[in-house]
XYZ file of C-alpha atoms in Angstrom:
417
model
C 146.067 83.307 172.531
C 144.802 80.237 170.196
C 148.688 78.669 170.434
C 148.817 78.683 174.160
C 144.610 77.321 174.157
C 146.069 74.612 171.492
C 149.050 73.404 173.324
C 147.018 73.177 176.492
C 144.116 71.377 175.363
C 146.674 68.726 173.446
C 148.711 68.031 176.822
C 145.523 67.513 178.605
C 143.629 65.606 176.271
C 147.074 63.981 174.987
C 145.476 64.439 171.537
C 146.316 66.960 168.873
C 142.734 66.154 167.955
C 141.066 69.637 168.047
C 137.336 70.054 170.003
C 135.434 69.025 166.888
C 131.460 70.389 166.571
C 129.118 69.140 164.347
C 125.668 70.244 162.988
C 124.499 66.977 164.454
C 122.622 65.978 167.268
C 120.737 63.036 169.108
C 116.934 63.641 169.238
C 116.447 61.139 172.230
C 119.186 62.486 175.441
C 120.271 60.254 177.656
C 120.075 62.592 180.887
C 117.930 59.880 182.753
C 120.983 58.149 184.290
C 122.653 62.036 185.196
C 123.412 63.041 188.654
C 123.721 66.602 190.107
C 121.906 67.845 187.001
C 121.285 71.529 186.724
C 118.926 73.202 184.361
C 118.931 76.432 182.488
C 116.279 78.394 180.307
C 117.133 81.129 178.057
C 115.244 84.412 177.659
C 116.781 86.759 175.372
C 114.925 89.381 174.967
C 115.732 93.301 175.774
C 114.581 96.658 175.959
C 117.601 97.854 175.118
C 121.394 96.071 173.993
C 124.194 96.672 175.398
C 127.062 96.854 173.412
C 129.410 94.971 175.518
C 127.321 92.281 176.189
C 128.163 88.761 174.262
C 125.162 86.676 175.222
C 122.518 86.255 172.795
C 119.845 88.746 172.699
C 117.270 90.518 170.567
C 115.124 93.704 171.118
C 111.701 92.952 172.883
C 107.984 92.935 171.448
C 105.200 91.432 173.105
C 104.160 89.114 169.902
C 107.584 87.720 169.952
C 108.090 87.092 173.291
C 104.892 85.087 173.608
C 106.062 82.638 170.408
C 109.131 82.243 171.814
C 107.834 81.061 175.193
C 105.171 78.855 173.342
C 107.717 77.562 171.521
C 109.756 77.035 174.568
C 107.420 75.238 176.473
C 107.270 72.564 173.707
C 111.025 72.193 173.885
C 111.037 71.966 177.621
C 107.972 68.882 177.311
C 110.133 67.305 173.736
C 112.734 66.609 176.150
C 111.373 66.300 179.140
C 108.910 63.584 178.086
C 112.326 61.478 177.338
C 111.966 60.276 181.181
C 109.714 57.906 182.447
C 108.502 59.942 185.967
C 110.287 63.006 187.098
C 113.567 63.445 186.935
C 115.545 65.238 189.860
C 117.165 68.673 189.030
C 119.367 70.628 191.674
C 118.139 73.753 190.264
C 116.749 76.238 187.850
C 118.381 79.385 186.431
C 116.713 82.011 183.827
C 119.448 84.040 181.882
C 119.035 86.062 178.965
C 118.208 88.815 177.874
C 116.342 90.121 180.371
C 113.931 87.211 181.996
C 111.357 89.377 183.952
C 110.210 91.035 180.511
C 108.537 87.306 180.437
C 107.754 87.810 184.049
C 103.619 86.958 184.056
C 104.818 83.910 181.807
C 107.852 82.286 183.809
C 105.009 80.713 186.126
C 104.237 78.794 183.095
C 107.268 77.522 182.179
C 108.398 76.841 185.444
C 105.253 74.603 185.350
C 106.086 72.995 182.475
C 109.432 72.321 184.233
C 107.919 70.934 187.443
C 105.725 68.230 185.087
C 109.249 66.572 184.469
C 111.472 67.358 186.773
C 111.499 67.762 190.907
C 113.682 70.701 191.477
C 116.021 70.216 194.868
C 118.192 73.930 195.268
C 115.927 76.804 194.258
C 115.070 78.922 191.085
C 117.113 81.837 189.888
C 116.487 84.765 187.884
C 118.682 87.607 186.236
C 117.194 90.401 186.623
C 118.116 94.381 184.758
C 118.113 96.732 187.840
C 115.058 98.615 186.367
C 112.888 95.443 186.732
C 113.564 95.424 191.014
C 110.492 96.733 191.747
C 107.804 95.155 193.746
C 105.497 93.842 191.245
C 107.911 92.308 189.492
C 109.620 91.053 192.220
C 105.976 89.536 193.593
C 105.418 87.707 190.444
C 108.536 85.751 190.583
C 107.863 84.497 193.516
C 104.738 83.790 193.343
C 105.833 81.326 190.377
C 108.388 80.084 192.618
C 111.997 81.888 192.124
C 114.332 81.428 195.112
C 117.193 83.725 193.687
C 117.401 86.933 192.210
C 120.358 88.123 190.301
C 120.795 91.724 189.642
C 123.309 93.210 186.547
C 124.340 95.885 188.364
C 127.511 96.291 186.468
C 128.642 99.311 188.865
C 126.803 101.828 191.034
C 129.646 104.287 190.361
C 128.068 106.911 187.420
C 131.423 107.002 185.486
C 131.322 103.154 184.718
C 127.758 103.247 183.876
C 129.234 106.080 181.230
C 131.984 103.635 180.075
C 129.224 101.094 179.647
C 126.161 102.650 178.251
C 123.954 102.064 181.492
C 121.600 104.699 182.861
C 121.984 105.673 186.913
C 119.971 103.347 189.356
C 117.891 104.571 191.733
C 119.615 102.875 195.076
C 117.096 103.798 197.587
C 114.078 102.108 195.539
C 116.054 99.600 194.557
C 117.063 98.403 198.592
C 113.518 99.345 199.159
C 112.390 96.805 196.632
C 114.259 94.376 197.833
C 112.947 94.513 201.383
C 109.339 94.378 200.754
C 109.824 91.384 198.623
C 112.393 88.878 200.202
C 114.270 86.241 198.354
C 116.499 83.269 199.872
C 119.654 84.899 197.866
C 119.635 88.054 196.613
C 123.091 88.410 194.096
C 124.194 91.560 192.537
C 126.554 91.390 189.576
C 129.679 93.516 188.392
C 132.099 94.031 186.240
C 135.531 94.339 187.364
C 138.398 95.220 185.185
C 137.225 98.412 183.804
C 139.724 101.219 181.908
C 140.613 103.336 185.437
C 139.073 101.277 187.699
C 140.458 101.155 190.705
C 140.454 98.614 193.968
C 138.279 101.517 196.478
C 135.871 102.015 193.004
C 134.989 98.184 192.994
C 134.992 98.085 197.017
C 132.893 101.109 197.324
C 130.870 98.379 194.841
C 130.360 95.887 197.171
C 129.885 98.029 199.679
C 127.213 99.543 198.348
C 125.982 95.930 197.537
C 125.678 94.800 200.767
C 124.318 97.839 202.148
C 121.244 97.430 199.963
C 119.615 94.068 199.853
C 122.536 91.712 198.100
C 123.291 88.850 200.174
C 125.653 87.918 197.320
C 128.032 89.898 194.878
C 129.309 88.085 191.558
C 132.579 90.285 190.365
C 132.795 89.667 186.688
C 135.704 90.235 184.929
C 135.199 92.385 181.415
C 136.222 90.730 178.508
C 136.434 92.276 175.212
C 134.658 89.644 172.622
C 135.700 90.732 168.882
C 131.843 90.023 167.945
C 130.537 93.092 170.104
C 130.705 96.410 169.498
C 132.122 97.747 172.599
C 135.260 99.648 172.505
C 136.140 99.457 176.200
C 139.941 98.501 176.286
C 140.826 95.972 178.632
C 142.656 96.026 181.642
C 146.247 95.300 181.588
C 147.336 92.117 183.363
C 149.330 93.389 186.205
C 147.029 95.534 186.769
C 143.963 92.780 186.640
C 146.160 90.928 188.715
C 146.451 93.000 191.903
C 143.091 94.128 191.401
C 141.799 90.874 191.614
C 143.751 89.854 194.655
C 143.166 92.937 196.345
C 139.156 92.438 196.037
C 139.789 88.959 197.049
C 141.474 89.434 200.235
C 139.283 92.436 201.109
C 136.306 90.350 200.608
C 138.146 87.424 203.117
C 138.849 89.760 205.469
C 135.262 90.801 206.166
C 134.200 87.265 206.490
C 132.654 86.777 203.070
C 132.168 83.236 201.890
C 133.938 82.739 198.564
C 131.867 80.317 196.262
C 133.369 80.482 193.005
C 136.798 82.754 191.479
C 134.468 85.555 191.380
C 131.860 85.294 193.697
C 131.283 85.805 197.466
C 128.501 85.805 200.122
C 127.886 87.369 203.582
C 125.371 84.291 203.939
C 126.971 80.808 203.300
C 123.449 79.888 202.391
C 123.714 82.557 199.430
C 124.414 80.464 196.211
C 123.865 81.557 192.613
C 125.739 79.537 189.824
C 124.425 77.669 186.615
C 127.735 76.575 185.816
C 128.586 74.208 188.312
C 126.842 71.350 187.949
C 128.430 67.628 186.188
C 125.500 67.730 184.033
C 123.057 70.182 182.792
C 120.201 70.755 180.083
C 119.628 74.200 178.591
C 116.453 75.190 176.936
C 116.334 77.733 174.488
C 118.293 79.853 171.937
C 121.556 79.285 172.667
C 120.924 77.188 175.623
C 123.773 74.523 176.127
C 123.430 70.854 177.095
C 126.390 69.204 179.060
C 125.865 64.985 179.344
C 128.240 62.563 179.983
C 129.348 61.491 176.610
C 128.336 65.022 174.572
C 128.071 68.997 174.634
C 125.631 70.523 172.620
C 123.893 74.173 172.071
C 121.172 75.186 170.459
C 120.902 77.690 167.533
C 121.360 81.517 168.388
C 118.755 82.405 165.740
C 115.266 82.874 167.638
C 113.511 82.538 163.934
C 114.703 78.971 163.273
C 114.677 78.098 166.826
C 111.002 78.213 166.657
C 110.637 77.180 163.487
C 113.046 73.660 164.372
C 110.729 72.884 167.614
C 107.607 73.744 165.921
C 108.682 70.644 163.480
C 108.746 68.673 166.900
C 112.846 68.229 166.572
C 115.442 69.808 169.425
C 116.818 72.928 167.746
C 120.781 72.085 168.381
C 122.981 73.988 166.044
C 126.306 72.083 166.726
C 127.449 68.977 168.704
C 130.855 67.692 170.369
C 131.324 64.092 171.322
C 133.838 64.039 173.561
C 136.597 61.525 173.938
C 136.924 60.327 177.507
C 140.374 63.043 178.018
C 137.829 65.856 176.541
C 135.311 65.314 178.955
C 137.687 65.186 181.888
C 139.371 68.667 180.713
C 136.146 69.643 180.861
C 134.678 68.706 183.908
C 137.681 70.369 185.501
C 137.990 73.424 184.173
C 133.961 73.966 185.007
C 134.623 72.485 188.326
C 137.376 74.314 189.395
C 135.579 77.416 189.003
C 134.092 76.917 192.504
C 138.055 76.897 193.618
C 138.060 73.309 194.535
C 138.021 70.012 193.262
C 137.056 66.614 195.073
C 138.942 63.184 194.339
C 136.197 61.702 195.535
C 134.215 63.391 193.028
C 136.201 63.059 190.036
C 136.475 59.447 190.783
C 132.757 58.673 190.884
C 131.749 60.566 187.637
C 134.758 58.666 185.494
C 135.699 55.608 187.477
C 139.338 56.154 187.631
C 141.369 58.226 190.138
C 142.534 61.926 189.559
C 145.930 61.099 190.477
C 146.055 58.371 187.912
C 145.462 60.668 185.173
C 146.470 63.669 186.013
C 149.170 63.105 188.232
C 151.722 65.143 187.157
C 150.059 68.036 186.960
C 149.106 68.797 190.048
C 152.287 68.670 190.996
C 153.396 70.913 188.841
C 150.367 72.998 190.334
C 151.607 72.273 193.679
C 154.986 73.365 192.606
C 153.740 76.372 191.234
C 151.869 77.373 194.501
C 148.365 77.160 192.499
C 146.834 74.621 194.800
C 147.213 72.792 198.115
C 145.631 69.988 198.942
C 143.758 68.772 201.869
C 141.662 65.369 202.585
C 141.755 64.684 198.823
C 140.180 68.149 198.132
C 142.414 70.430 196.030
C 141.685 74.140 196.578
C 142.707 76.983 194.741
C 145.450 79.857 196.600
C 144.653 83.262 195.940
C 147.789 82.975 192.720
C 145.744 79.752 191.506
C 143.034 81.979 191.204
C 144.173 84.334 188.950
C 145.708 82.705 186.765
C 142.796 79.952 186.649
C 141.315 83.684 185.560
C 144.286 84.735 183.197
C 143.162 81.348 181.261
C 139.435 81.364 181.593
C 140.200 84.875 179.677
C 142.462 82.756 176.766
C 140.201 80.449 176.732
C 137.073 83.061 176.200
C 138.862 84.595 173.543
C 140.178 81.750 171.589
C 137.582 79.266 171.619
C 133.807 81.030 172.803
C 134.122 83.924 170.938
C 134.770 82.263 167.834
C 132.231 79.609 168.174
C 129.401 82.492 169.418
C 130.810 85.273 166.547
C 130.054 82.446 163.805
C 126.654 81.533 165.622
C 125.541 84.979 165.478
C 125.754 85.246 161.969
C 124.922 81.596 160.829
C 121.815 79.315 162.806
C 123.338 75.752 161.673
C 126.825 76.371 160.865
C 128.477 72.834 159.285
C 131.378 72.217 161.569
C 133.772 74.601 163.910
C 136.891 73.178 164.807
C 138.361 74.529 168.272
């Protein structure tokens, strides 16, 4: 996996100069001149972990929870004091953990937010299917939240056995939802599963739709070496006509596809945090994405408060990208949403696509991966996958070695990539 990561990162970035961190960082960010910013804040606190779950996470108590969102409103007005006025945002997401276990405090933080930045596309939440009920759902919006997004994982009781997740109770759940609107209203799975087949993950959707989701994300699993699941993963042919079969399903009944894995009966329906051109992440393990750098904070919740309670950001580890780095990735986050504007790419870098990368999208063309239309270049449903197949390389070789070190160290040195 690592050789074929390597060899692609050195064509594109016609460098054998590895993706280079370093426990570094720039107190002062220049985000001020950013367009199409996004903005994330981490919770990560649970009742209870899952073991396939890679994000980071610790078990909830009260005492902790409210120092860590202390502690996060200080990072949120540390950096957001860096502008002169308020800065506009597209949006707000809350990941985690499990964000509504902070639900009587997100007001506050989205407060804190709001003295800094004007917010332009909504608020989103994740949200653990036990926490859709009504007060819960009443509190987020009375602080504001546009978007829910539910980790469903699978209605289906033998893949809630595969993962360690208890039943859900559908008919509160839809009821929930309908007492307490929200502009979208996403529910998450995982697809990919040992003996899942495609009329298991439609009956998913299905069953998605049917109940309050306006939006289904369709997650593929992915088996991190850092976790201690021991789901086996999904062969690739199999993955492959799985994926394709979901896809066309999904096209077929009119859904709007906004991403590789996710699709809407409501082209309103949006719920991404990835993306955006530029982004600032608040938090453990929050990442930054600027023009010129990529940075993300320490996993440890300890030293994260202790770092901002010293008044400095709590990065772990920095990249400063060359100007190749930066355009591999801005592409490969871009092309997530299946398409990618000339237009686009020419206004964040000042130089046209073709110029620099030429070659290969013809290749890509070639290949039948894209097609191209008014200088927008859109994935085909074989693009897709294997856009997929790589995302899954590129999980493997380079995230879960950067996240299984930052697990176990809060300032690691230096990881090479």
């Amino acid at each position: 996996m690592s050789t074929i990561t390597n060899l692609t990162r050195m064509w594109l970035t016609r460098s054998t100069k590895p993706f280079i961190f370093k426990n570094e960082y720039d107190q002062q960010l220049s985000f001020s001149c950013c367009d199409n910013l996004g903005l994330y804040v981490h919770i990560p606190f649970c009742k209870n972990i899952c073991n396939f779950c890679p994000y980071c996470k610790v078990r909830y108590s009260k005492e902790l929870c409210d120092r860590y969102i202390d502690t996060l409103i200080r990072e949120i007005h540390l950096v957001g004091s860096q502008h002169s006025g308020k800065k506009t945002a597209t949006s707000l997401y809350f990941g985690g953990g499990t964000p509504a276990l902070a639900a009587e405090r997100l007001g506050e933080i989205i407060d804190a937010i709001k003295e800094h930045f004007i917010i332009t596309e909504g608020i989103g939440v994740e949200l653990h299917p036990d926490n859709v009920v009504p007060s819960v759902l009443h509190s987020l919006k009375d602080a504001g939240v546009t978007k829910i997004s539910i980790g469903i994982q699978s209605f289906r009781k033998k893949f809630q056995n595969i993962l360690g997740r208890t039943g859900i109770d559908v008919s509160a759940l839809k009821s929930a939802l309908s007492e307490v609107p929200f502009e979208t209203v996403s529910m998450d799975f995982i697809f990919a599963l040992p003996t899942q087949t495609y009329e298991d993950l439609k009956a998913d959707i299905e069953a998605a739709f049917q109940n309050g989701a306006n939006h289904v994300a369709i997650y593929p699993f992915i088996d991190f070496t850092f976790t201690s699941s021991t789901v086996t993963a999904m062969p690739k042919k199999e993955k492959h006509a799985l994926l394709d079969a979901i896809t066309a399903y999904c096209l077929d009944k009119g859904y709007t596809r906004s991403s590789i894995w996710t699709f809407s009966s409501d082209k309103q329906a949006k719920y991404s945090s990835m993306t955006r051109d530029n982004f600032l992440g608040f938090g453990c393990s929050a990442t930054t994405l600027l023009k010129d750098q990529f940075k993300i904070n320490t996993f440890s919740v300890e030293e994260y408060c202790k770092r901002v309670d010293e008044g400095k950001l709590p990065t772990s580890l920095t990249i400063r990208f060359s100007l190749r780095q930066r355009m591999v990735y801005y592409l490969f986050w871009t092309a997530y949403s299946t398409k990618v504007n000339t237009k686009d790419f020419e206004k964040f870098f000042g130089v046209p696509l073709k110029k620099v990368y030429g070659i290969e999208l013809k290749i890509a063309k070639l290949l039948g991966f894209i097609v191209e239309e008014n200088g927008v270049y859109s994935m085909t449903l074989k693009g897709a996958f294997y856009y997929h197949y790589y995302e899954n390389f590129y999980t493997l070789a380079y995230i879960d070695k950067m996240w299984g070190i930052m697990k176990k160290e809060a300032f690691p040195q230096m990881i090479e990539l």
